Amino acid sequence: MELLKKRILKDGFVLEGQILKVDSFLNHQIDVELMWEMGKEFHRLFDDKITKVLTVEASGIAVASITALNYKVPMLFAKKGARKNSGNELYSAKSFSYTKGEPYELVVSKKYLNKDDKVLIIDDFLAHGMACTAMLDICKQAGAEVVGIGIVIEKSFQKGRSELEKTGIRIESLVRVASMSEGTIEFLNE
Amino acid sequence: MELLKKRILKDGFVLEGQILKVDSFLNHQIDVELMWEMGKEFHRLFDDKITKVLTVEASGIAVASITALNYKVPMLFAKKGARKNSGNELYSAKSFSYTKGEPYELVVSKKYLNKDDKVLIIDDFLAHGMACTAMLDICKQAGAEVVGIGIVIEKSFQKGRSELEKTGIRIESLVRVASMSEGTIEFLNE
């Protein structure tokens, strides 16, 4: 997605530890008009009959909501860790945050995901693929069909995509970052 | 907002401890088309020149994003707790979660809020008003003008509104719950 590549080159920057900082438009301050364009693009890429868009709190919520608005279907976000008010009827799966350096649990209420659902998983980043793997696990527990995985920014130099491809599920990333050596962002030529 | 009152009566239920459970459409599974209507209503209520919509992660993000989409301005969400990648240039304010029974810190990057901003604060619930008070504190630190506070569901039997009204800032709630005694939800007559 050219619009997004340009925006990353204009406003993104690289931090130590292969971190791409895009919090001016993607995951702290949110450019909602850009999100609308992303949602349209996901809709174009996955034109299947989707019943639900699934993401993880917190930084996936904005793009997943606006994508779901394009499909006119509900968005469901997995919560991190069991909550006092969650009730006992939860699907759960373990994940790991490389940013925070700690494991965490993702939970989804059993009421909102079932075998009739056709799910589009949306997330802001794909790096090691831990969050997506946990969401796939939750969909499997629910017996829901995962139609595809839509990623805003993929770090193609990390193992996430190759891990997820083993499942046979279609993955579409709006941009694929090939390298960020010495602070220079290079995209994969496709 | 009649549409929202009807939805709360249809799909909301009351848990012990004065908790109104609306996670089928507001804060776990999200009815994004309802959010769109809410966003339009906030836009109608606050027709001022807004430069930014501010909320708190995670459950405020969906409604704030879609409200910001109505205004065509960026949405900014305050994060809970300092992050490894946040950098040092943060506004921060203390808050308290009655749901979790613990204090937490809200942080916003100084890059994304300043004295030229006219802010609409949006949140899903107003109960004790702790999150809104912390957001007001952050806006004050930034020198930003808070044009108003837009709430999806206000628990009018708790002290949040009266605390916030002391600031003189306009507060609009889409619905105001007067009581939830014995599991029956009653709205404030206005």
PDB file of N, CA and C in Angstrom, chain A residues 121-166:
ATOM      1  N   ILE A 121      -8.624 -11.956  10.999  1.00  0.00           N
ATOM      2  CA  ILE A 121      -7.741 -11.483  12.068  1.00  0.00           C
ATOM      3  C   ILE A 121      -6.983 -10.264  11.565  1.00  0.00           C
ATOM      4  N   ILE A 122      -6.998  -9.193  12.344  1.00  0.00           N
ATOM      5  CA  ILE A 122      -6.299  -7.953  11.978  1.00  0.00           C
ATOM      6  C   ILE A 122      -5.334  -7.583  13.103  1.00  0.00           C
ATOM      7  N   ASP A 123      -4.098  -7.191  12.737  1.00  0.00           N
ATOM      8  CA  ASP A 123      -3.201  -6.666  13.767  1.00  0.00           C
ATOM      9  C   ASP A 123      -2.309  -5.589  13.167  1.00  0.00           C
ATOM     10  N   ASP A 124      -1.776  -4.740  14.031  1.00  0.00           N
ATOM     11  CA  ASP A 124      -0.966  -3.623  13.538  1.00  0.00           C
ATOM     12  C   ASP A 124       0.424  -4.077  13.062  1.00  0.00           C
ATOM     13  N   PHE A 125       1.029  -5.036  13.793  1.00  0.00           N
ATOM     14  CA  PHE A 125       2.359  -5.513  13.447  1.00  0.00           C
ATOM     15  C   PHE A 125       2.399  -7.033  13.360  1.00  0.00           C
ATOM     16  N   LEU A 126       3.239  -7.528  12.467  1.00  0.00           N
ATOM     17  CA  LEU A 126       3.603  -8.947  12.476  1.00  0.00           C
ATOM     18  C   LEU A 126       5.122  -9.011  12.572  1.00  0.00           C
ATOM     19  N   ALA A 127       5.619  -9.565  13.687  1.00  0.00           N
ATOM     20  CA  ALA A 127       7.067  -9.710  13.859  1.00  0.00           C
ATOM     21  C   ALA A 127       7.345 -11.187  14.132  1.00  0.00           C
ATOM     22  N   HIS A 128       7.242 -11.597  15.386  1.00  0.00           N
ATOM     23  CA  HIS A 128       7.440 -13.009  15.725  1.00  0.00           C
ATOM     24  C   HIS A 128       6.161 -13.833  15.546  1.00  0.00           C
ATOM     25  N   GLY A 129       5.042 -13.153  15.406  1.00  0.00           N
ATOM     26  CA  GLY A 129       3.784 -13.851  15.132  1.00  0.00           C
ATOM     27  C   GLY A 129       3.102 -14.436  16.360  1.00  0.00           C
ATOM     28  N   MET A 130       3.549 -14.026  17.536  1.00  0.00           N
ATOM     29  CA  MET A 130       3.010 -14.619  18.769  1.00  0.00           C
ATOM     30  C   MET A 130       1.531 -14.283  18.985  1.00  0.00           C
ATOM     31  N   ALA A 131       1.156 -13.026  18.763  1.00  0.00           N
ATOM     32  CA  ALA A 131      -0.232 -12.619  18.995  1.00  0.00           C
ATOM     33  C   ALA A 131      -1.163 -13.315  18.003  1.00  0.00           C
ATOM     34  N   CYS A 132      -0.751 -13.371  16.734  1.00  0.00           N
ATOM     35  CA  CYS A 132      -1.582 -14.039  15.716  1.00  0.00           C
ATOM     36  C   CYS A 132      -1.723 -15.524  16.020  1.00  0.00           C
ATOM     37  N   THR A 133      -0.636 -16.152  16.444  1.00  0.00           N
ATOM     38  CA  THR A 133      -0.707 -17.580  16.774  1.00  0.00           C
ATOM     39  C   THR A 133      -1.704 -17.815  17.905  1.00  0.00           C
ATOM     40  N   ALA A 134      -1.680 -16.943  18.900  1.00  0.00           N
ATOM     41  CA  ALA A 134      -2.629 -17.076  20.016  1.00  0.00           C
ATOM     42  C   ALA A 134      -4.064 -16.859  19.537  1.00  0.00           C
ATOM     43  N   MET A 135      -4.268 -15.890  18.620  1.00  0.00           N
ATOM     44  CA  MET A 135      -5.629 -15.669  18.092  1.00  0.00           C
ATOM     45  C   MET A 135      -6.100 -16.854  17.266  1.00  0.00           C
ATOM     46  N   LEU A 136      -5.193 -17.462  16.493  1.00  0.00           N
ATOM     47  CA  LEU A 136      -5.553 -18.664  15.729  1.00  0.00           C
ATOM     48  C   LEU A 136      -5.952 -19.794  16.671  1.00  0.00           C
ATOM     49  N   ASP A 137      -5.214 -19.922  17.764  1.00  0.00           N
ATOM     50  CA  ASP A 137      -5.509 -20.944  18.771  1.00  0.00           C
ATOM     51  C   ASP A 137      -6.922 -20.730  19.331  1.00  0.00           C
ATOM     52  N   ILE A 138      -7.245 -19.486  19.632  1.00  0.00           N
ATOM     53  CA  ILE A 138      -8.574 -19.160  20.175  1.00  0.00           C
ATOM     54  C   ILE A 138      -9.674 -19.483  19.152  1.00  0.00           C
ATOM     55  N   CYS A 139      -9.434 -19.148  17.884  1.00  0.00           N
ATOM     56  CA  CYS A 139     -10.426 -19.458  16.838  1.00  0.00           C
ATOM     57  C   CYS A 139     -10.614 -20.966  16.701  1.00  0.00           C
ATOM     58  N   LYS A 140      -9.507 -21.698  16.841  1.00  0.00           N
ATOM     59  CA  LYS A 140      -9.574 -23.158  16.756  1.00  0.00           C
ATOM     60  C   LYS A 140     -10.420 -23.708  17.903  1.00  0.00           C
ATOM     61  N   GLN A 141     -10.188 -23.186  19.107  1.00  0.00           N
ATOM     62  CA  GLN A 141     -10.982 -23.606  20.268  1.00  0.00           C
ATOM     63  C   GLN A 141     -12.473 -23.351  20.033  1.00  0.00           C
ATOM     64  N   ALA A 142     -12.756 -22.242  19.347  1.00  0.00           N
ATOM     65  CA  ALA A 142     -14.151 -21.863  19.093  1.00  0.00           C
ATOM     66  C   ALA A 142     -14.746 -22.645  17.922  1.00  0.00           C
ATOM     67  N   GLY A 143     -13.887 -23.312  17.144  1.00  0.00           N
ATOM     68  CA  GLY A 143     -14.347 -23.989  15.934  1.00  0.00           C
ATOM     69  C   GLY A 143     -14.652 -23.019  14.808  1.00  0.00           C
ATOM     70  N   ALA A 144     -14.187 -21.770  14.954  1.00  0.00           N
ATOM     71  CA  ALA A 144     -14.446 -20.741  13.933  1.00  0.00           C
ATOM     72  C   ALA A 144     -13.462 -20.887  12.781  1.00  0.00           C
ATOM     73  N   GLU A 145     -13.904 -20.520  11.593  1.00  0.00           N
ATOM     74  CA  GLU A 145     -13.034 -20.558  10.418  1.00  0.00           C
ATOM     75  C   GLU A 145     -12.279 -19.231  10.289  1.00  0.00           C
ATOM     76  N   VAL A 146     -10.960 -19.310  10.166  1.00  0.00           N
ATOM     77  CA  VAL A 146     -10.182 -18.083   9.936  1.00  0.00           C
ATOM     78  C   VAL A 146      -9.999 -17.916   8.431  1.00  0.00           C
ATOM     79  N   VAL A 147     -10.600 -16.858   7.907  1.00  0.00           N
ATOM     80  CA  VAL A 147     -10.565 -16.609   6.462  1.00  0.00           C
ATOM     81  C   VAL A 147      -9.220 -16.019   6.054  1.00  0.00           C
ATOM     82  N   GLY A 148      -8.628 -15.228   6.927  1.00  0.00           N
ATOM     83  CA  GLY A 148      -7.343 -14.618   6.604  1.00  0.00           C
ATOM     84  C   GLY A 148      -6.786 -13.818   7.752  1.00  0.00           C
ATOM     85  N   ILE A 149      -5.533 -13.408   7.563  1.00  0.00           N
ATOM     86  CA  ILE A 149      -4.848 -12.567   8.543  1.00  0.00           C
ATOM     87  C   ILE A 149      -4.400 -11.306   7.815  1.00  0.00           C
ATOM     88  N   GLY A 150      -4.859 -10.161   8.283  1.00  0.00           N
ATOM     89  CA  GLY A 150      -4.494  -8.882   7.683  1.00  0.00           C
ATOM     90  C   GLY A 150      -3.602  -8.102   8.627  1.00  0.00           C
ATOM     91  N   ILE A 151      -2.414  -7.737   8.133  1.00  0.00           N
ATOM     92  CA  ILE A 151      -1.404  -7.080   8.959  1.00  0.00           C
ATOM     93  C   ILE A 151      -1.122  -5.691   8.383  1.00  0.00           C
ATOM     94  N   VAL A 152      -0.981  -4.693   9.238  1.00  0.00           N
ATOM     95  CA  VAL A 152      -0.633  -3.364   8.735  1.00  0.00           C
ATOM     96  C   VAL A 152       0.838  -3.336   8.332  1.00  0.00           C
ATOM     97  N   ILE A 153       1.735  -3.643   9.270  1.00  0.00           N
ATOM     98  CA  ILE A 153       3.172  -3.604   8.974  1.00  0.00           C
ATOM     99  C   ILE A 153       3.807  -4.943   9.336  1.00  0.00           C
ATOM    100  N   GLU A 154       4.363  -5.597   8.345  1.00  0.00           N
ATOM    101  CA  GLU A 154       5.068  -6.860   8.585  1.00  0.00           C
ATOM    102  C   GLU A 154       6.568  -6.613   8.593  1.00  0.00           C
ATOM    103  N   LYS A 155       7.221  -7.142   9.607  1.00  0.00           N
ATOM    104  CA  LYS A 155       8.689  -7.136   9.619  1.00  0.00           C
ATOM    105  C   LYS A 155       9.122  -8.455   8.990  1.00  0.00           C
ATOM    106  N   SER A 156       9.413  -8.398   7.691  1.00  0.00           N
ATOM    107  CA  SER A 156       9.640  -9.627   6.922  1.00  0.00           C
ATOM    108  C   SER A 156      10.942 -10.314   7.300  1.00  0.00           C
ATOM    109  N   PHE A 157      11.810  -9.590   8.016  1.00  0.00           N
ATOM    110  CA  PHE A 157      13.092 -10.182   8.418  1.00  0.00           C
ATOM    111  C   PHE A 157      12.946 -10.976   9.718  1.00  0.00           C
ATOM    112  N   GLN A 158      11.724 -11.013  10.262  1.00  0.00           N
ATOM    113  CA  GLN A 158      11.495 -11.831  11.445  1.00  0.00           C
ATOM    114  C   GLN A 158      10.613 -13.011  11.068  1.00  0.00           C
ATOM    115  N   LYS A 159      10.496 -13.965  11.977  1.00  0.00           N
ATOM    116  CA  LYS A 159       9.979 -15.282  11.585  1.00  0.00           C
ATOM    117  C   LYS A 159       8.460 -15.407  11.540  1.00  0.00           C
ATOM    118  N   GLY A 160       7.745 -14.314  11.907  1.00  0.00           N
ATOM    119  CA  GLY A 160       6.301 -14.410  12.045  1.00  0.00           C
ATOM    120  C   GLY A 160       5.580 -15.004  10.845  1.00  0.00           C
ATOM    121  N   ARG A 161       5.816 -14.437   9.660  1.00  0.00           N
ATOM    122  CA  ARG A 161       5.095 -14.917   8.479  1.00  0.00           C
ATOM    123  C   ARG A 161       5.354 -16.401   8.221  1.00  0.00           C
ATOM    124  N   SER A 162       6.621 -16.814   8.279  1.00  0.00           N
ATOM    125  CA  SER A 162       6.913 -18.227   7.953  1.00  0.00           C
ATOM    126  C   SER A 162       6.244 -19.170   8.952  1.00  0.00           C
ATOM    127  N   GLU A 163       6.168 -18.746  10.203  1.00  0.00           N
ATOM    128  CA  GLU A 163       5.463 -19.567  11.200  1.00  0.00           C
ATOM    129  C   GLU A 163       3.971 -19.673  10.852  1.00  0.00           C
ATOM    130  N   LEU A 164       3.367 -18.511  10.534  1.00  0.00           N
ATOM    131  CA  LEU A 164       1.928 -18.484  10.260  1.00  0.00           C
ATOM    132  C   LEU A 164       1.584 -19.202   8.956  1.00  0.00           C
ATOM    133  N   GLU A 165       2.511 -19.127   7.973  1.00  0.00           N
ATOM    134  CA  GLU A 165       2.239 -19.763   6.672  1.00  0.00           C
ATOM    135  C   GLU A 165       2.071 -21.267   6.788  1.00  0.00           C
ATOM    136  N   LYS A 166       2.662 -21.846   7.832  1.00  0.00           N
ATOM    137  CA  LYS A 166       2.527 -23.303   8.055  1.00  0.00           C
ATOM    138  C   LYS A 166       1.072 -23.723   8.236  1.00  0.00           C
TER     139      LYS A 166
END
